[in-house]
Coordinates of C-alpha atoms and ligand atoms in Angstrom, one line a residue:
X1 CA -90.2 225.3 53.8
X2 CA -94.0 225.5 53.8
X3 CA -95.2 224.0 57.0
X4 CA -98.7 223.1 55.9
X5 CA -99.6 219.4 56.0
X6 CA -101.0 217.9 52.5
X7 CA -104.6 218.5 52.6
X8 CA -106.5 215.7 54.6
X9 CA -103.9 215.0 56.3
X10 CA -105.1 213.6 59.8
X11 CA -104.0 214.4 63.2
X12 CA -104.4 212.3 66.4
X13 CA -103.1 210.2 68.9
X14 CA -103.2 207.1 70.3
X15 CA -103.6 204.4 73.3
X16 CA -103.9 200.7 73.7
X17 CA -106.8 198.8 75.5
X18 CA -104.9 197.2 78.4
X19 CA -102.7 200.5 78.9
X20 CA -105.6 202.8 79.3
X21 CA -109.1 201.2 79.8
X22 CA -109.1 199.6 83.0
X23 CA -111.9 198.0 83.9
X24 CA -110.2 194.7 84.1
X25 CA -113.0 192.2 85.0
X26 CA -115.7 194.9 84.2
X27 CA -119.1 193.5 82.2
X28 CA -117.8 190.0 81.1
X29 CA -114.1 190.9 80.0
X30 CA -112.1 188.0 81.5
X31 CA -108.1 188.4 82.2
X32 CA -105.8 188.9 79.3
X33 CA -101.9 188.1 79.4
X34 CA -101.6 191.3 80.2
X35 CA -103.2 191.8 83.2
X36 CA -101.0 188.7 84.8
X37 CA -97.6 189.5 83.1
X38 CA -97.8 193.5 83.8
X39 CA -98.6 192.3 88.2
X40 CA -94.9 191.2 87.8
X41 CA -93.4 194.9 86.7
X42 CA -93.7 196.7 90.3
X43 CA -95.7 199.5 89.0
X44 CA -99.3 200.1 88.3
X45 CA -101.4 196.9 87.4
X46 CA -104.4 197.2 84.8
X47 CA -106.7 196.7 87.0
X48 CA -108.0 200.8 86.5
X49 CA -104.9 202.5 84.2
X50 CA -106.6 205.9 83.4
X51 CA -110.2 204.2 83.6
X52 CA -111.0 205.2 80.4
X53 CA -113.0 202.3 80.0
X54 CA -115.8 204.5 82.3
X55 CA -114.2 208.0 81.1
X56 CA -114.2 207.6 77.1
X57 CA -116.7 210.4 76.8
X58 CA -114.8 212.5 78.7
X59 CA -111.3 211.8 77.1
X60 CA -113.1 211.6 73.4
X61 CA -114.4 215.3 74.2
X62 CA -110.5 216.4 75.3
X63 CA -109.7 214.4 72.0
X64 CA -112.5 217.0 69.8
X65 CA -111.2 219.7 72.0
X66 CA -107.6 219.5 70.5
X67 CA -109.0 218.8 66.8
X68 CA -108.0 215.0 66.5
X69 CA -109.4 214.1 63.3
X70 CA -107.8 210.6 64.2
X71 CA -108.1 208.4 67.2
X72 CA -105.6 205.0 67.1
X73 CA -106.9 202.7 69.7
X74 CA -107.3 199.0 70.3
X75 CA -109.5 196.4 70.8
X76 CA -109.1 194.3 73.6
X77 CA -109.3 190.6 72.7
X78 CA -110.6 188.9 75.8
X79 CA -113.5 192.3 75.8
X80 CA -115.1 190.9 73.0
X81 CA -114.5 186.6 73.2
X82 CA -113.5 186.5 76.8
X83 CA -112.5 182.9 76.7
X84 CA -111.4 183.2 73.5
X85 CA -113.5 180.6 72.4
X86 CA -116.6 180.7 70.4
X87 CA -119.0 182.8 72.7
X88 CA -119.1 186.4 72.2
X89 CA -119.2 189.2 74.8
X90 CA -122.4 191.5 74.2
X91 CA -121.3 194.6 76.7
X92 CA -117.4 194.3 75.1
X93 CA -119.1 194.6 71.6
X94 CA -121.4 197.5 72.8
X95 CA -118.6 199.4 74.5
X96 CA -116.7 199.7 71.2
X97 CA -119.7 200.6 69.3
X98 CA -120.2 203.4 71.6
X99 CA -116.6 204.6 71.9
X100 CA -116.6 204.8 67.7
X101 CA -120.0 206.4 67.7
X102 CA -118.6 209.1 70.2
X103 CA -115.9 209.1 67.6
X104 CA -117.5 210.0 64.6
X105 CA -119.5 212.1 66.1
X106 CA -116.5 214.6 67.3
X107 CA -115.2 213.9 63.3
X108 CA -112.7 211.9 64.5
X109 CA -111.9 209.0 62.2
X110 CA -110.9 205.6 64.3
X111 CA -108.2 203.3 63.7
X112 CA -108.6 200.3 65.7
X113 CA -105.7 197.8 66.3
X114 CA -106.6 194.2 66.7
X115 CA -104.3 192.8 68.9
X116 CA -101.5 194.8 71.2
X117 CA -100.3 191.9 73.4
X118 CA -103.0 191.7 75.2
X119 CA -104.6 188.2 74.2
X120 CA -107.2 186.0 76.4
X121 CA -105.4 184.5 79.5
X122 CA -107.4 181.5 78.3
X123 CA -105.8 180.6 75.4
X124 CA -102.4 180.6 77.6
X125 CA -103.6 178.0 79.8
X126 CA -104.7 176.6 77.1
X127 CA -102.6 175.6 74.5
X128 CA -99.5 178.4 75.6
X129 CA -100.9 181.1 73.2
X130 CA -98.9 181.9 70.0
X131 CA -96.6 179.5 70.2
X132 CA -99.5 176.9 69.2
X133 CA -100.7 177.5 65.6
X134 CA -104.4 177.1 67.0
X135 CA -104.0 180.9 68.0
X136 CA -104.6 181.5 64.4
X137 CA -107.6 180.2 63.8
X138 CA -109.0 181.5 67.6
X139 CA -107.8 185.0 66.3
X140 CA -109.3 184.7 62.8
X141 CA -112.4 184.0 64.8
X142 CA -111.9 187.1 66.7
X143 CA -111.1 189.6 63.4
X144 CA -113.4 187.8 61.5
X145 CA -116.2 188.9 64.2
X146 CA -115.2 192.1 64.8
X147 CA -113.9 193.4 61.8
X148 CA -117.4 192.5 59.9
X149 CA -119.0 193.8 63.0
X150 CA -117.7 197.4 62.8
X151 CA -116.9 197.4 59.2
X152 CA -119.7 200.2 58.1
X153 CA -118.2 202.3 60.6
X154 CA -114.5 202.1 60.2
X155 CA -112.3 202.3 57.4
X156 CA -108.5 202.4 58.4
X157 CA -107.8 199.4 60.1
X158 CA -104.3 198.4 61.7
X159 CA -103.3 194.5 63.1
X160 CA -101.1 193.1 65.3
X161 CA -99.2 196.0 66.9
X162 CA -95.0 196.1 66.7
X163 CA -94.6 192.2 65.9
X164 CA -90.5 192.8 66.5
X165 CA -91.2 194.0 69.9
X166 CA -93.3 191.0 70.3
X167 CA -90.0 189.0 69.1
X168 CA -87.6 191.0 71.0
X169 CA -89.1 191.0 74.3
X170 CA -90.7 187.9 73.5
X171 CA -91.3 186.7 77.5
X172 CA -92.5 190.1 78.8
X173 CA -95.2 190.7 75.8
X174 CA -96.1 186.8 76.2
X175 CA -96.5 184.4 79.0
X176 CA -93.7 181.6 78.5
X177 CA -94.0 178.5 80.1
X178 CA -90.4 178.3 81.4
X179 CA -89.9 174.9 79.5
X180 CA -90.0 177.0 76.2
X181 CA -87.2 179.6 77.6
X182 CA -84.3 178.2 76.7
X183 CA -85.6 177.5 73.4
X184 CA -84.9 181.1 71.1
X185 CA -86.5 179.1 68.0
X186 CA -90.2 179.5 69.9
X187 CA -89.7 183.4 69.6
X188 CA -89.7 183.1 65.8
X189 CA -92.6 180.6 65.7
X190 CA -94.6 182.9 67.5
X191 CA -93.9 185.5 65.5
X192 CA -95.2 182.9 61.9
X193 CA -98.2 182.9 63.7
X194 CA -98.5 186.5 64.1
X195 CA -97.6 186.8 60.6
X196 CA -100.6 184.7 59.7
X197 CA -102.9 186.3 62.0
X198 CA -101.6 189.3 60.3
X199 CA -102.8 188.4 56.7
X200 CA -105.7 186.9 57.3
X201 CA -106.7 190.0 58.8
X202 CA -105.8 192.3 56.2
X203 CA -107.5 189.9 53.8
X204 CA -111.0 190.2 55.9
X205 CA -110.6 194.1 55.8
X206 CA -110.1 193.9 52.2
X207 CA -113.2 191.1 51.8
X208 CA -115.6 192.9 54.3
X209 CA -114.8 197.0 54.5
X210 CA -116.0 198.8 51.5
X211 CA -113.1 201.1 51.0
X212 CA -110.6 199.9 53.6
X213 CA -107.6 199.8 54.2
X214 CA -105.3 198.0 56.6
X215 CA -101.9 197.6 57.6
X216 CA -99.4 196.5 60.3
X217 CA -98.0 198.9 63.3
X218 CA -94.3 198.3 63.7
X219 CA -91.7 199.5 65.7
X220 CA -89.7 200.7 62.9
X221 CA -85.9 201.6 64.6
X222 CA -83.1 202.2 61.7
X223 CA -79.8 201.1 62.8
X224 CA -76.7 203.1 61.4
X225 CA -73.3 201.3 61.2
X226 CA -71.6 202.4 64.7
X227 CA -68.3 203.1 61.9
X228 CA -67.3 203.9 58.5
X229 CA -66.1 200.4 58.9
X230 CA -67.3 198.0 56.1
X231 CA -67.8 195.8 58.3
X232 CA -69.9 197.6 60.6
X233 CA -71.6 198.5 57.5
X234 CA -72.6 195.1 56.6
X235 CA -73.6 194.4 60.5
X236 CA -75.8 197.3 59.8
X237 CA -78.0 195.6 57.0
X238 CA -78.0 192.6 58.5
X239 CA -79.6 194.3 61.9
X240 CA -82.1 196.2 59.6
X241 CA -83.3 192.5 57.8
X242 CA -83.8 190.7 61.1
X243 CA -85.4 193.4 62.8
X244 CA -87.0 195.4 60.6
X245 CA -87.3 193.9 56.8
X246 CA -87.8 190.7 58.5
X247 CA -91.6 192.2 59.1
X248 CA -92.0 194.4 56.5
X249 CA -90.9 191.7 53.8
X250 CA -94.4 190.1 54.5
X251 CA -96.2 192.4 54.7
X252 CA -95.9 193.9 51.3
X253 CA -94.2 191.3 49.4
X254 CA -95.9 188.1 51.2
X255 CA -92.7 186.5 52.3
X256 CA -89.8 186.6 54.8
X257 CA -86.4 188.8 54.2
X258 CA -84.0 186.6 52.5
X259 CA -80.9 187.1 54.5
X260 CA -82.7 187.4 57.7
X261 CA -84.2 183.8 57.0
X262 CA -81.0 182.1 56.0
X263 CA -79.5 183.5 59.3
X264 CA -82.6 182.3 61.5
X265 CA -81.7 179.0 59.3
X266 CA -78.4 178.5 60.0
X267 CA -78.7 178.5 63.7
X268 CA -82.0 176.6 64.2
X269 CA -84.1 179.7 64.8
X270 CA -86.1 179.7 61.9
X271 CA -89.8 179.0 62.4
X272 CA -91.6 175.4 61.0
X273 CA -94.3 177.1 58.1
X274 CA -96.7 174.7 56.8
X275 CA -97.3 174.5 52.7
X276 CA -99.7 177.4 51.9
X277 CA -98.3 179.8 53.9
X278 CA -96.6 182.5 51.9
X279 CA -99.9 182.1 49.8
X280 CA -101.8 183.4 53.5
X281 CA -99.0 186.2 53.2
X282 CA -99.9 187.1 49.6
X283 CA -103.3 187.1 50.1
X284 CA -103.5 189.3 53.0
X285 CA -101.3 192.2 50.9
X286 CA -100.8 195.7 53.4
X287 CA -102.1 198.8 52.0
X288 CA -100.2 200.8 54.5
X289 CA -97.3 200.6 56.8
X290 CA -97.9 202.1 60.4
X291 CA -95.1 203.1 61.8
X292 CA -94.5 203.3 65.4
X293 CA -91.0 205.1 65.9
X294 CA -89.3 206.2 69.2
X295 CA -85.3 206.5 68.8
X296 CA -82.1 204.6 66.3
X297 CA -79.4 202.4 67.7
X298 CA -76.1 201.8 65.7
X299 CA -74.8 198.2 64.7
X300 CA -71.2 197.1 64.9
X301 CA -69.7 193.4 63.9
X302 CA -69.7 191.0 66.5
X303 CA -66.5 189.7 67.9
X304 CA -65.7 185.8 67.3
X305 CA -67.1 183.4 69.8
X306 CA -69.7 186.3 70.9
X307 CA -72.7 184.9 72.7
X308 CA -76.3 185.5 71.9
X309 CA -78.2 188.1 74.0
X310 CA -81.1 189.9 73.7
X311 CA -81.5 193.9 74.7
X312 CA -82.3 194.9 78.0
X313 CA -84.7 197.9 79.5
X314 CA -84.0 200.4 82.0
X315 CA -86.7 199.8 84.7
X316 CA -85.2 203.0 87.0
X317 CA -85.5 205.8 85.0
X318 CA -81.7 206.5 86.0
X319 CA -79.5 207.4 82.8
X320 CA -77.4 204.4 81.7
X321 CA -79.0 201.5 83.9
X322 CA -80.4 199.9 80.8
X323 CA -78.2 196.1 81.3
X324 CA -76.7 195.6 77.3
X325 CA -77.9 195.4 73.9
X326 CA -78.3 192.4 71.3
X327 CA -75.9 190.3 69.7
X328 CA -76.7 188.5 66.9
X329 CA -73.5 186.0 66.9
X330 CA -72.0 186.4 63.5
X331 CA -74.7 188.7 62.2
X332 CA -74.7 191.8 64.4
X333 CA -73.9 193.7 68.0
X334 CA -76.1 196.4 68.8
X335 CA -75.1 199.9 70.6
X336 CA -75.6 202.9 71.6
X337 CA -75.4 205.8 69.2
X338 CA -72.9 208.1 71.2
X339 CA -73.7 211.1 68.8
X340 CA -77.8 211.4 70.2
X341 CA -79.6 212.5 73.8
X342 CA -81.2 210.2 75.3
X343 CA -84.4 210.0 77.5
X344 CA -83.7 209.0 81.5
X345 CA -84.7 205.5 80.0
X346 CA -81.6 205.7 77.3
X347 CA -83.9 205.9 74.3
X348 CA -81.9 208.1 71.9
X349 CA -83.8 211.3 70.8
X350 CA -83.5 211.4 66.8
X351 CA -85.6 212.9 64.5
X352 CA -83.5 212.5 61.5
X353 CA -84.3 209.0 61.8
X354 CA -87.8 209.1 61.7
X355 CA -87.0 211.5 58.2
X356 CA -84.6 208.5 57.0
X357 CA -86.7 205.9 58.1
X358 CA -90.0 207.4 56.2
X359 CA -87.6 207.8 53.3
X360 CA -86.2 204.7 53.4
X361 CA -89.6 202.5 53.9
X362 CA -91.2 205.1 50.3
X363 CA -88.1 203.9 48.5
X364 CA -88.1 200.1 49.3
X365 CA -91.7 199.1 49.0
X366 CA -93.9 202.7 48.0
X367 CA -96.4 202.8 50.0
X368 CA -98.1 204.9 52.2
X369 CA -97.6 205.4 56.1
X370 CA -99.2 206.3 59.3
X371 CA -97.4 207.3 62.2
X372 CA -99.1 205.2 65.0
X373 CA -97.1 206.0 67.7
X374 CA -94.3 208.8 68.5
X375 CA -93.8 210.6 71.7
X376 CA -91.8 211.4 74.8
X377 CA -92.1 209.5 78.7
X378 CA -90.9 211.8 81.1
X379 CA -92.3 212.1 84.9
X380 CA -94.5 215.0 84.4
X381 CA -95.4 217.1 87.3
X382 CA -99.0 218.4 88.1
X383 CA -99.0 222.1 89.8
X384 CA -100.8 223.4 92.2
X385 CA -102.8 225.1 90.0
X386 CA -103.5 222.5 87.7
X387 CA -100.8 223.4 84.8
X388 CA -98.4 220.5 83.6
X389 CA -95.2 222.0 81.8
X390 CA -93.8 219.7 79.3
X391 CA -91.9 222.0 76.9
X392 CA -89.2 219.0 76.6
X393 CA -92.5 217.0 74.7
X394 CA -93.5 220.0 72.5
X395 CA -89.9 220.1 71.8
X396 CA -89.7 216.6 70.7
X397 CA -92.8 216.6 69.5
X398 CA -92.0 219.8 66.8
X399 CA -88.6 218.2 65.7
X400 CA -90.2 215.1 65.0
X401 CA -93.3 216.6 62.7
X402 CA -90.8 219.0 61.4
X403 CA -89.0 215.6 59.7
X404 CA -91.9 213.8 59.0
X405 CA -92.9 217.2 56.8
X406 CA -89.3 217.1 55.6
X407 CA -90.0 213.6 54.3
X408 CA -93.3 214.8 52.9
X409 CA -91.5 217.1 50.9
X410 CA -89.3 214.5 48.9
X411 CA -92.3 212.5 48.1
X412 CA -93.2 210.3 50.6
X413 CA -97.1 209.5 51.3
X414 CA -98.3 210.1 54.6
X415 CA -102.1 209.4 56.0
X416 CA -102.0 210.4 59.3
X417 CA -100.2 211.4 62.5
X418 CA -101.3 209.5 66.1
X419 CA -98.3 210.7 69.0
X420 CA -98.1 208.4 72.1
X421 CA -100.5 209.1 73.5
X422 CA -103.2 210.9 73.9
X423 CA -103.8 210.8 77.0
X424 CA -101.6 209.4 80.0
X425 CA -101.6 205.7 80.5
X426 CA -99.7 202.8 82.1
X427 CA -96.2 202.8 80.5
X428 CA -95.3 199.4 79.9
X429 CA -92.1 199.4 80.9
X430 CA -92.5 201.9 83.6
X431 CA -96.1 202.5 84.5
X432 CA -97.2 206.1 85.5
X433 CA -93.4 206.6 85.9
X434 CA -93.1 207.8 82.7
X435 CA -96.0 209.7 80.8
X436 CA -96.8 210.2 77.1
X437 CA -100.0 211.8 77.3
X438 CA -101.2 215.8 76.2
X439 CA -103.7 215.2 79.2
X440 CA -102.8 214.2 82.8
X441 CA -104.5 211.7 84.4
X442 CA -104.0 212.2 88.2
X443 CA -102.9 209.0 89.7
X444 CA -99.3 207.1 90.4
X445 CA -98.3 203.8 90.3
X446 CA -99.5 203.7 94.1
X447 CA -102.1 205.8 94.8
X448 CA -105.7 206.0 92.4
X449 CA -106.6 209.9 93.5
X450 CA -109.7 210.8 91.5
X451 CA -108.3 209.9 88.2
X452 CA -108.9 213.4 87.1
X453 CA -107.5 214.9 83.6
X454 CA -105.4 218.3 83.0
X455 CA -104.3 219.8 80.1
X456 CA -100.6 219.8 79.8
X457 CA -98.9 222.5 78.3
X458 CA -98.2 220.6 74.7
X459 CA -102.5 219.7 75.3
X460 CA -102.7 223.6 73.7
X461 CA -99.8 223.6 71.5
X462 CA -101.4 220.5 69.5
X463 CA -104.6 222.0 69.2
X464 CA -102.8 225.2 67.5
X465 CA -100.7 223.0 65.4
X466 CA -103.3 221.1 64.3
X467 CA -106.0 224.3 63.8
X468 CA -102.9 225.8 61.3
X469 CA -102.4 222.2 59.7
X470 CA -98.5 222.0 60.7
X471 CA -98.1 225.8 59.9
X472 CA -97.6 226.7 63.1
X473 CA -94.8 224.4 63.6
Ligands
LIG1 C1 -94.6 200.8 72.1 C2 -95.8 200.1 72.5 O1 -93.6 199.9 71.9 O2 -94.0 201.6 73.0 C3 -96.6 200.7 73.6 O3 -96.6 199.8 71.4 C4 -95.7 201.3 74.6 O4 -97.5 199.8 74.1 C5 -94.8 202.3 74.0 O5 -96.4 201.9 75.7 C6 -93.9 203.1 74.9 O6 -93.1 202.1 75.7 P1 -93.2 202.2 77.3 O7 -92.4 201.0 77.7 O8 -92.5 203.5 77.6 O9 -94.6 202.2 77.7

């Protein structure tokens, strides 16, 4: 196989606001969800993550160093309308004028995200954020401003960041008022409003960006049947529409996944959508599909009078503490794929999925895809001498480019490449636990050091793979 990356290919990584900025309250930025719902985990707040807030010329030069000639990042919300309301935030604004500038002027192309989970605190107190249909019209606001507002100077432009994570861990990437808990329809509604917000985003980015083009990142996990059973087979495809084709059916053909719908339907989940909607979907059309992708789980037919449950997370870092997987009653039971590695965390280790899921996504809708987020957390040790080893990352890191190429090879359209991350920031399931970065950022969860930044062992192995274009794989 020729190694080499189509020409223009872009190479990067990426990071989101509230995992890696800091500066919390800094120059006008008011709380976000975020900073309340991540005090609750145990670990690192956000009050400083990897202060890159104060540090972006510093990690945008690591960035150039390596040869990024893509940087995914995003936006924090409450930076720029800290209220959410109507009055703007001139030092947010500023701050991602200069971070761009810095950008462009190391060749790197940006691609901003508008939203990852990190809305205004206000609009929770408010009106209990997405799950009011007002959060549409304060976010169109938002992307309205900020899209025109950096428009000359970026053209790839992503949205709302992993909408089915959003769903799945709906009371961890949202604050819930506790009377809404019990109530698994809200999850849904939230998600119709994200699905909005989505659209009328892409649609500005289409009205305002000479050139642009926009699309959603999504977690994007394929789910084998767990036998050769029909059954299991069936359970499968119904897994795939309600988490994955659930999303993706709106976003490139402006309306939710038919079976996935019915099901939602039939058991009072299904969101209320107002006349006029799947017009908003249709109008706000996805030139591209970002694709965040970490592991595959395997789907088996649910046993009769199974309950609904929703999956769980391992929080220790010990193999196999992570409490159960979904059920789907009637519809689907998810678990473990026995045949993959996992990570301490139990995500499963497989790059064939990310080859059959790039495969999969070209054949059912055609269009083109960026990887916005891929990577390994592992508890990365600093040296005495300043090295990090992380060979188990390059390792990862080379079987997963190796099947993205592979799927490049049967025809599918790839733009770009962003791994998680580029540098290290607050995990958010684990904090500084578990580390993604190619450069270290010296802190813990307890103890803020002097925030310095080393180049791990895969830090040079990216910049040689991306110097050779892939060849070097
Ligand atoms: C993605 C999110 O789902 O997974 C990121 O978009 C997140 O925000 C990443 O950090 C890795 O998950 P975690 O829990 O290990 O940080």
């Amino acid at each position: 196989m020729n190694k080499k990356f189509p020409e223009g290919f872009m190479w990067g990584a990426s990071t989101s606001a509230y995992q890696v900025e800091g500066a919390y309250l800094d120059d006008g930025k008011l709380l976000s969800q975020q900073d309340i719902l991540n005090k609750k985990e145990g670990f690192a707040d956000t009050t400083v993550c990897s202060d890159h807030y104060h540090r972006y010329k510093e990690d945008v030069a690591l960035m150039k160093e390596m040869g990024f000639s893509s940087y995914r990042f995003s936006i924090s919300w409450p930076r720029i309308f800290p209220d959410g309301g109507t009055k703007i935030n001139q030092k947010g604004v500023d701050f991602y004028h200069d971070l761009i500038d810095e950008l462009l002027n190391a060749g790197i192309e940006p691609i901003p995200t508008l939203y990852h989970y990190d809305m205004p605190l206000a609009l929770i107190e408010k009106y209990n954020g997405w799950i009011d249909r007002q959060s549409v019209v304060d976010f169109e606001r938002y992307a309205d401003f900020v899209i025109k507002e950096y428009a000359s100077k970026v053209k790839y432009w992503t949205t709302i960041n992993e909408q089915n994570i959003i769903v799945q861990y709906w009371d961890t990437k949202n604050i819930v008022d506790e009377k809404y808990l019990n109530n698994e329809q809200i999850k849904y509604q939230i998600n119709h409003h994200l699905s909005l917000a989505h659209a009328i985003a892409c649609k500005k980015v289409h009205d305002y960006v000479p050139n642009g083009m926009v699309g959603a990142p999504i977690d994007f996990t394929p789910i084998y049947p767990a036998t050769t059973k029909g059954e299991d087979a069936v359970a499968s495809a119904n897994a795939n529409a309600l988490r994955n084709l659930y999303y993706l059916d709106v976003y490139f053909k402006g309306h939710y996944n038919e079976a996935a719908f019915i099901y939602l339907q039939k058991n009072s989940l299904a969101p209320v959508m107002l006349p006029g909607d799947e017009e908003i979907f249709k109008d706000g059309y996805s030139d591209f599909l970002a694709v965040n992708y970490y592991s595959s789980y395997c789907a088996k037919a649910t046993q009769p009078g199974a309950k609904r449950r929703m999956s769980g997370v391992n929080l220790t870092g010990e193999k196999g503490a992570i409490s159960g997987y979904e059920i789907q009653p009637d519809f689907y039971e998810i678990v473990r794929n026995d045949n993959l590695e996992a990570t301490q965390w139990d995500w499963t280790i497989d790059p064939a999925g990310l080859e059959f899921s790039l495969r999969y996504i070209h054949d059912m809708y055609g269009v083109p895809m960026m990887i916005t987020e891929n990577g390994l957390g592992a508890p990365d040790i600093l040296e005495d001498d300043g090295s990090v080893h992380d060979p188990y990352r390059i390792e990862f890191l080379t079987k997963h480019l190796a099947a993205i190429k592979r799927a490049i090879d049967y025809g599918v359209s790839m733009i770009s490449y962003n791994a998680w991350t580029a540098i290290d920031l607050l995990s958010t399931s684990n904090g500084y636990k578990k580390r993604y970065g190619f450069v270290y950022v010296n802190r813990t969860d307890d103890d803020l050091k002097d925030l310095k930044r080393y180049k791990k062992d895969s830090f040079y192995w990216y910049q040689e793979l991306i110097r050779t274009n892939g060849e070097s794989l």
